Coordinates of N, CA and C in Angstrom, one line a residue:
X1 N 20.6 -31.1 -16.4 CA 20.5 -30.4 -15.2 C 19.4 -30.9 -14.3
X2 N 19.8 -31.3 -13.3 CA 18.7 -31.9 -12.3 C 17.3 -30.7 -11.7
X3 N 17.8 -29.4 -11.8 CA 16.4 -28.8 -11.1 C 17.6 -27.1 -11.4
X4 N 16.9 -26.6 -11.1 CA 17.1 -25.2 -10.6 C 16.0 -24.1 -9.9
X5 N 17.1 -23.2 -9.3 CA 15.9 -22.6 -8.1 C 16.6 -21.0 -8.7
X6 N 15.9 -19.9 -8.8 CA 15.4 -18.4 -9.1 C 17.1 -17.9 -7.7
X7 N 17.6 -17.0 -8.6 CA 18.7 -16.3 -8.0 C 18.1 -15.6 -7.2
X8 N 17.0 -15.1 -7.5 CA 16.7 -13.9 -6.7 C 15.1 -14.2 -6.2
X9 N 14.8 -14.0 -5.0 CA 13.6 -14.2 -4.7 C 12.9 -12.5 -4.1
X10 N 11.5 -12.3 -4.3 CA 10.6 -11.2 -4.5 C 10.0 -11.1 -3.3
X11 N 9.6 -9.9 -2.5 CA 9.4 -9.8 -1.3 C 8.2 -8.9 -1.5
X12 N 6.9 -8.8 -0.9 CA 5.8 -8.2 -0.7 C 6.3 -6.6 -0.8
X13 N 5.4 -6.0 -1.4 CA 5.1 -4.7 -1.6 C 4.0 -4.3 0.1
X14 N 4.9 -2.7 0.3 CA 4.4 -2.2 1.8 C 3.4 -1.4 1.2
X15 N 2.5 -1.0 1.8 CA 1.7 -0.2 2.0 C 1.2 0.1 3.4
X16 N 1.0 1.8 3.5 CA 0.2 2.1 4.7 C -1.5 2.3 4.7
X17 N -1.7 1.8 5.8 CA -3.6 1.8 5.8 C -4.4 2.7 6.2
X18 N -5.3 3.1 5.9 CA -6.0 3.6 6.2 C -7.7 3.7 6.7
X19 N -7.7 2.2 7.0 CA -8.7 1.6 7.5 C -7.8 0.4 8.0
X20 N -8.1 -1.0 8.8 CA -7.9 -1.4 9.8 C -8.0 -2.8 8.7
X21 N -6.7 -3.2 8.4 CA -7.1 -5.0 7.5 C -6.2 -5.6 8.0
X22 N -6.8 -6.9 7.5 CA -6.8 -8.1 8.5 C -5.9 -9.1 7.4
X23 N -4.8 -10.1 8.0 CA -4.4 -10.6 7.4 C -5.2 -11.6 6.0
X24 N -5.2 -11.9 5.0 CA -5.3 -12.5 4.3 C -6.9 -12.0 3.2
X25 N -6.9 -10.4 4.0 CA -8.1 -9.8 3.1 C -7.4 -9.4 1.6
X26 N -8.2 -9.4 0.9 CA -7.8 -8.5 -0.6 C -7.6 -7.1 -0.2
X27 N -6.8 -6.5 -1.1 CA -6.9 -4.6 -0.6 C -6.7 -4.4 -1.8
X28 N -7.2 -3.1 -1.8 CA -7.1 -1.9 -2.7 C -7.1 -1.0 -2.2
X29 N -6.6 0.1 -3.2 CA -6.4 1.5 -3.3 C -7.7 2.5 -2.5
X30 N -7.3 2.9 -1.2 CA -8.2 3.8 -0.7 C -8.9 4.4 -1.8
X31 N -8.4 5.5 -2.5 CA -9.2 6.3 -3.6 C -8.2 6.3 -4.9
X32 N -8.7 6.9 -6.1 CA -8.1 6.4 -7.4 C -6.7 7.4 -7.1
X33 N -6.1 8.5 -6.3 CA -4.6 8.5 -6.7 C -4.2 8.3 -5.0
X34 N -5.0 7.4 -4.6 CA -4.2 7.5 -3.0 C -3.2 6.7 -2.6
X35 N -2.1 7.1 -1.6 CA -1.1 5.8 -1.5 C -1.4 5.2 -0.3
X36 N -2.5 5.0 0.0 CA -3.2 4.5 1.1 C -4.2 3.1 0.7
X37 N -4.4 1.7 1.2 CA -5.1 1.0 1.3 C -6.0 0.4 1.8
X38 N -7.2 -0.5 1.4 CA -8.4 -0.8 2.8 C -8.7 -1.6 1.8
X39 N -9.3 -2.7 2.9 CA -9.6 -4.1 2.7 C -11.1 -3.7 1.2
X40 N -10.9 -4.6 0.4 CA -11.8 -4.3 -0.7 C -13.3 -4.6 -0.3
X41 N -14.1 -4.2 -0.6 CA -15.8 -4.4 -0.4 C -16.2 -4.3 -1.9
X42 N -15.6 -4.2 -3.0 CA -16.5 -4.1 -4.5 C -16.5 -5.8 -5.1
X43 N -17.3 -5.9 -5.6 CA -17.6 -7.4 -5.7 C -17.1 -7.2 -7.0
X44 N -16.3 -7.9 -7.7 CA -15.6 -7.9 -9.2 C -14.7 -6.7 -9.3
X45 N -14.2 -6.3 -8.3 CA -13.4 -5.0 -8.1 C -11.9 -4.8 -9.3
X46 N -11.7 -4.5 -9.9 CA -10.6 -5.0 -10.9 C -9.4 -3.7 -10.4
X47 N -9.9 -3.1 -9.5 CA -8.0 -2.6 -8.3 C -7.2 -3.4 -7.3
X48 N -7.5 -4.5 -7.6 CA -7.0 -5.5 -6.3 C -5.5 -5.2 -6.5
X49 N -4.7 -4.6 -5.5 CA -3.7 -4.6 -5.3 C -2.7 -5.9 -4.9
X50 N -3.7 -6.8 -3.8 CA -3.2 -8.1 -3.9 C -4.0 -8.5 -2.1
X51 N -3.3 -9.5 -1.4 CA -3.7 -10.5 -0.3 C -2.7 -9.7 0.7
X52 N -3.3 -8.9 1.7 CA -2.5 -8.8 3.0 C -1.9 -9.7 3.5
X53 N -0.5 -9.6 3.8 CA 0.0 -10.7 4.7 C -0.1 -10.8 6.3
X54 N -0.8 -9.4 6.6 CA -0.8 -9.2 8.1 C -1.7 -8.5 8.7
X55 N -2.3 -8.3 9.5 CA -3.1 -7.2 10.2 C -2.2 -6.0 10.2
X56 N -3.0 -4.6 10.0 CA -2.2 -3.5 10.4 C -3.7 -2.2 10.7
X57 N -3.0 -1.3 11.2 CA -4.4 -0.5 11.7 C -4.0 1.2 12.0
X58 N -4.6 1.9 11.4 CA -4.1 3.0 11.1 C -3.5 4.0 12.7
X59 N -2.7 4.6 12.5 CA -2.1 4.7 14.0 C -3.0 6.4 14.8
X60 N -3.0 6.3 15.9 CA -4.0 7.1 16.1 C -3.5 7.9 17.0
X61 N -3.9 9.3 17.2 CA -2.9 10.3 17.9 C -2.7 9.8 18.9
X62 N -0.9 10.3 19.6 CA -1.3 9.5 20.9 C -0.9 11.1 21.4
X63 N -1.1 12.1 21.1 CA -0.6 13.4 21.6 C -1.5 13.8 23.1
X64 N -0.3 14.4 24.0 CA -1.5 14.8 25.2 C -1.1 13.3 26.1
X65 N -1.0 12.4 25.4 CA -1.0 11.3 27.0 C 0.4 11.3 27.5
X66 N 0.6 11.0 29.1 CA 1.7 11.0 29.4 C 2.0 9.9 30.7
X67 N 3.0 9.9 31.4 CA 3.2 8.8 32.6 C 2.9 9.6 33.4
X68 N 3.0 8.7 34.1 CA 2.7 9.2 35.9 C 4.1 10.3 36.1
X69 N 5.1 10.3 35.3 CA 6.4 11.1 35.6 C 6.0 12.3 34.8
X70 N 5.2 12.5 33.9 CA 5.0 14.1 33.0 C 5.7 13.8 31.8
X71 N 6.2 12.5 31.3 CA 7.1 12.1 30.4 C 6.1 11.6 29.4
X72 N 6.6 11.8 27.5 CA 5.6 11.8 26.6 C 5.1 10.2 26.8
X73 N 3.8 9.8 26.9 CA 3.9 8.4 26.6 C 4.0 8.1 25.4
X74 N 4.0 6.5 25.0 CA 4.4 6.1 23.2 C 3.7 4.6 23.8
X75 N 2.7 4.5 23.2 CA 2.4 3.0 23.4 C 2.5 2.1 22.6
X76 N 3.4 1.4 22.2 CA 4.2 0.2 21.2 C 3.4 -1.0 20.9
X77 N 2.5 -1.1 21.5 CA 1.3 -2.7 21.6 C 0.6 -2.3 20.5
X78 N 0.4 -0.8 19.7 CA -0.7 -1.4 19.2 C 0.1 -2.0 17.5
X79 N -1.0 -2.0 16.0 CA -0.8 -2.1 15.5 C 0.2 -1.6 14.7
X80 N 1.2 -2.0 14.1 CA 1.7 -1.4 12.7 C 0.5 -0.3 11.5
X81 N 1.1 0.6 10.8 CA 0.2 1.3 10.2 C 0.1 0.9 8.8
X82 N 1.4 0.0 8.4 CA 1.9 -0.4 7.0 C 1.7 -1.8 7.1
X83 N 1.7 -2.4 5.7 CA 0.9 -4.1 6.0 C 1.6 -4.1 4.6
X84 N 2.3 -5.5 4.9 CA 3.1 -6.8 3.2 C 1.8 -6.7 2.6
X85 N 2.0 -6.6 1.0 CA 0.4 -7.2 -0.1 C 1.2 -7.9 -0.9
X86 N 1.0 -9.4 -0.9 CA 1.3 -10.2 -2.0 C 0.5 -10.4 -2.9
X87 N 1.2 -10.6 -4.4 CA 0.6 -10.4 -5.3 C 1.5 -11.5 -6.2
X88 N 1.0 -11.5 -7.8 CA 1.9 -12.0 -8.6 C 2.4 -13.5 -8.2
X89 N 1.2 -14.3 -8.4 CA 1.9 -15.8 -8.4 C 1.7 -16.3 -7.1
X90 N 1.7 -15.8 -5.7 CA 1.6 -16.1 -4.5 C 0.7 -17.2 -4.1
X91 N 0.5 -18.1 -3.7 CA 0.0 -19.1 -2.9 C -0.7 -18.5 -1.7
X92 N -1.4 -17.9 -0.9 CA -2.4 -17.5 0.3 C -3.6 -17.8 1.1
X93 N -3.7 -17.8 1.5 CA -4.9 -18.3 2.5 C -5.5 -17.1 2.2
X94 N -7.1 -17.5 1.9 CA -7.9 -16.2 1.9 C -9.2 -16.9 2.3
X95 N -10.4 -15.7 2.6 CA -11.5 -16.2 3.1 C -12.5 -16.1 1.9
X96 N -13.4 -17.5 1.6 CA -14.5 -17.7 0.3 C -15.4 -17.2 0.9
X97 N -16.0 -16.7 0.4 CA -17.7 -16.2 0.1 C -18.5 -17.2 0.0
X98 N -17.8 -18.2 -1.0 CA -19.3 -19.3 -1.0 C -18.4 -20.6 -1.5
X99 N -19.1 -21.3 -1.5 CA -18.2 -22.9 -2.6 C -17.7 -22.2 -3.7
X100 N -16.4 -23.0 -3.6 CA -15.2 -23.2 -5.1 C -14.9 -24.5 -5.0
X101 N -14.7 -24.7 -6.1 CA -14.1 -26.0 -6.5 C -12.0 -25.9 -7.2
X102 N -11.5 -26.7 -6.7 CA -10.1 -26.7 -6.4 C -9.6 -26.6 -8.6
X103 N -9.3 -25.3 -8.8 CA -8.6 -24.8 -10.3 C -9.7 -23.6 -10.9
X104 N -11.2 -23.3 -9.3 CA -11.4 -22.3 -10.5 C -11.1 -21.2 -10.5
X105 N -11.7 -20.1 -11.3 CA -11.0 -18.8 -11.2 C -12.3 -18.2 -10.2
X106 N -10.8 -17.2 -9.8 CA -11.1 -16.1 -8.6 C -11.7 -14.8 -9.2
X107 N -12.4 -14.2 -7.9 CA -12.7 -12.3 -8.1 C -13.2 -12.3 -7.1
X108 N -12.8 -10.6 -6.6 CA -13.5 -10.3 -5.7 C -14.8 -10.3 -5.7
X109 N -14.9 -10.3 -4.4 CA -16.3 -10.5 -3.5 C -16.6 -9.4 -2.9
X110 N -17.8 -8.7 -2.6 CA -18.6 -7.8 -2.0 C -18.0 -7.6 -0.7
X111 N -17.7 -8.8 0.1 CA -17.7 -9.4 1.5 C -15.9 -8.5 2.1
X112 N -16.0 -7.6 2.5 CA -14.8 -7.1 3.1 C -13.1 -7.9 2.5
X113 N -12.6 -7.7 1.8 CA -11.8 -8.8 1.2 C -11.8 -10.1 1.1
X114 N -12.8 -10.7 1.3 CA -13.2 -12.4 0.7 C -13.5 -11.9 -1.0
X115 N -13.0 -13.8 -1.4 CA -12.8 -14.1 -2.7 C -13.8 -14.8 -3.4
X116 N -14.3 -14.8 -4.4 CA -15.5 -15.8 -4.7 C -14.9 -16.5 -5.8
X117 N -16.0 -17.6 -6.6 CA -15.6 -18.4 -7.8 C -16.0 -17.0 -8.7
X118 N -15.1 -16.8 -9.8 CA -15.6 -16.2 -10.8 C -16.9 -17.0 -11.9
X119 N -18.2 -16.0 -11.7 CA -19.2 -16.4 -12.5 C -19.2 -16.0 -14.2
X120 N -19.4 -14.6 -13.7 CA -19.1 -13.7 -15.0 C -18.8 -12.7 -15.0
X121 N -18.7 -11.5 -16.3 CA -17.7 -10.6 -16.0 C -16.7 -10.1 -17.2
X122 N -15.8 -9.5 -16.9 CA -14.7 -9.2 -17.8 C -13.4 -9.9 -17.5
X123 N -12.9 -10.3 -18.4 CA -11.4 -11.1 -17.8 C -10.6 -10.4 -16.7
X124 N -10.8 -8.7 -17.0 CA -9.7 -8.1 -15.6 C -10.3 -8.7 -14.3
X125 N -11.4 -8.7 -14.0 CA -12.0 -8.8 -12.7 C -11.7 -10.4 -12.3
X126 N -10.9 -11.5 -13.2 CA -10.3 -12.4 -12.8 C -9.0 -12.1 -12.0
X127 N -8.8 -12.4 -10.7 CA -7.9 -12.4 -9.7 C -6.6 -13.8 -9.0
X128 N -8.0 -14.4 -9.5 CA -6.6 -16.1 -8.8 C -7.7 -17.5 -9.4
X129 N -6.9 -18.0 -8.9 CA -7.3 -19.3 -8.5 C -7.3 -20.3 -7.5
X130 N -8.2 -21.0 -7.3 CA -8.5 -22.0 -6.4 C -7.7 -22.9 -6.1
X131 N -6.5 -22.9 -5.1 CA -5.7 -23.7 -4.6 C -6.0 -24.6 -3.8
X132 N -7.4 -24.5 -3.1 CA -7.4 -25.4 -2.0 C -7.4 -26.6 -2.6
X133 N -6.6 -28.3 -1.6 CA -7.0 -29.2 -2.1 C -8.5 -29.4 -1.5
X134 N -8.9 -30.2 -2.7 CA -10.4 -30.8 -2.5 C -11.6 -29.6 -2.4
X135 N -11.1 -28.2 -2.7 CA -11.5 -27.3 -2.8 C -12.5 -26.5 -1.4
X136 N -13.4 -26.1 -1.8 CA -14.1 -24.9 -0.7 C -15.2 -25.3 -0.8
X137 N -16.0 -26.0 0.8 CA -16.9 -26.8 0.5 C -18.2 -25.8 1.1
X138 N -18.3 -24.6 2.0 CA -18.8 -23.6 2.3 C -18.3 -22.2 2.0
X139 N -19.2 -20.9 2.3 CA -18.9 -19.9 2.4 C -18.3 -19.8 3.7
X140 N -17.5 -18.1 4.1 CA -17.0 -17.8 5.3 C -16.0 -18.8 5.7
X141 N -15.5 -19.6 4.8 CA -14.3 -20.8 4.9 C -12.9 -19.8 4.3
X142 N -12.1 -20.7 5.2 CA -10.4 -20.3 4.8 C -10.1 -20.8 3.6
X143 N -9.4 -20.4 2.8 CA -8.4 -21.7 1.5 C -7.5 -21.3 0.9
X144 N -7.2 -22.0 0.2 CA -5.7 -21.6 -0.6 C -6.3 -21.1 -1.8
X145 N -5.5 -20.1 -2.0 CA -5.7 -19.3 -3.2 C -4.5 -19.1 -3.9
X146 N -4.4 -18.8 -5.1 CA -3.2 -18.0 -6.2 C -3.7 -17.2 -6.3
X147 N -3.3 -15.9 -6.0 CA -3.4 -14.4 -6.6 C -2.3 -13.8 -7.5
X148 N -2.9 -13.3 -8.6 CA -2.3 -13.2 -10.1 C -1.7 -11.7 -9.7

């Protein structure tokens, strides 16, 4: 057999936010039973739910505003409230913390959902790996990542 390709392909898990994240941050779990998410800040965080695929931003009353006609307004521009998290094997652009070199392992970073090289630690708090080619030659840089 020459190749084969997966019957069925896997689509990002939704979640709604409750803080304001930004495509390609890590998230986790607002609080330990909440069904709510926000970009991670624990550095070796071992809740990473996975890699935002999108900006989304929590929606904010719009009660009380209306048109020049007395009619309810609804303003449609802003944000979505729910945001895609990929996880499990995914390929992503995410933002480093500092140099990686291209196959090492990932964990979170302190830094608002940026990823760092895994130093040390417990195996949970390993997250991905280093996809970029030729790897991550500064911090606050974009790259390819695997998230597990």
């Amino acid at each position: 057999m020459p190749g084969s390709l997966p019957h069925y392909n896997r689509g990002p898990a939704s979640y709604q936010v409750s803080a304001a994240v930004v495509g390609g941050q890590l998230v986790c779990k607002t609080t330990a039973n909440s069904t709510t998410v926000i970009p991670n800040t624990t550095a070796g965080a071992t809740n990473i739910l996975g890699v935002a695929g999108g900006d989304a931003s929590p929606i904010v009353s719009q009660a009380g505003n209306v048109t020049g006609y007395g009619d309810p307004l609804l303003d449609i521009s802003a944000l979505g409230d729910y945001v895609s998290v990929y996880n499990g094997d995914y390929d992503m652009h995410v933002t480093y913390e500092a140099a990686c070199d291209l196959g090492d392992l990932l964990m979170a970073a302190a830094t608002a959902g940026n990823v760092k090289k895994y130093t040390a630690g417990t195996a949970d708090q390993i997250i991905g790996r280093c996809t970029q080619p030729g790897g991550v030659t500064a911090g606050a840089t974009i790259g390819r990542a695997r998230i597990f």
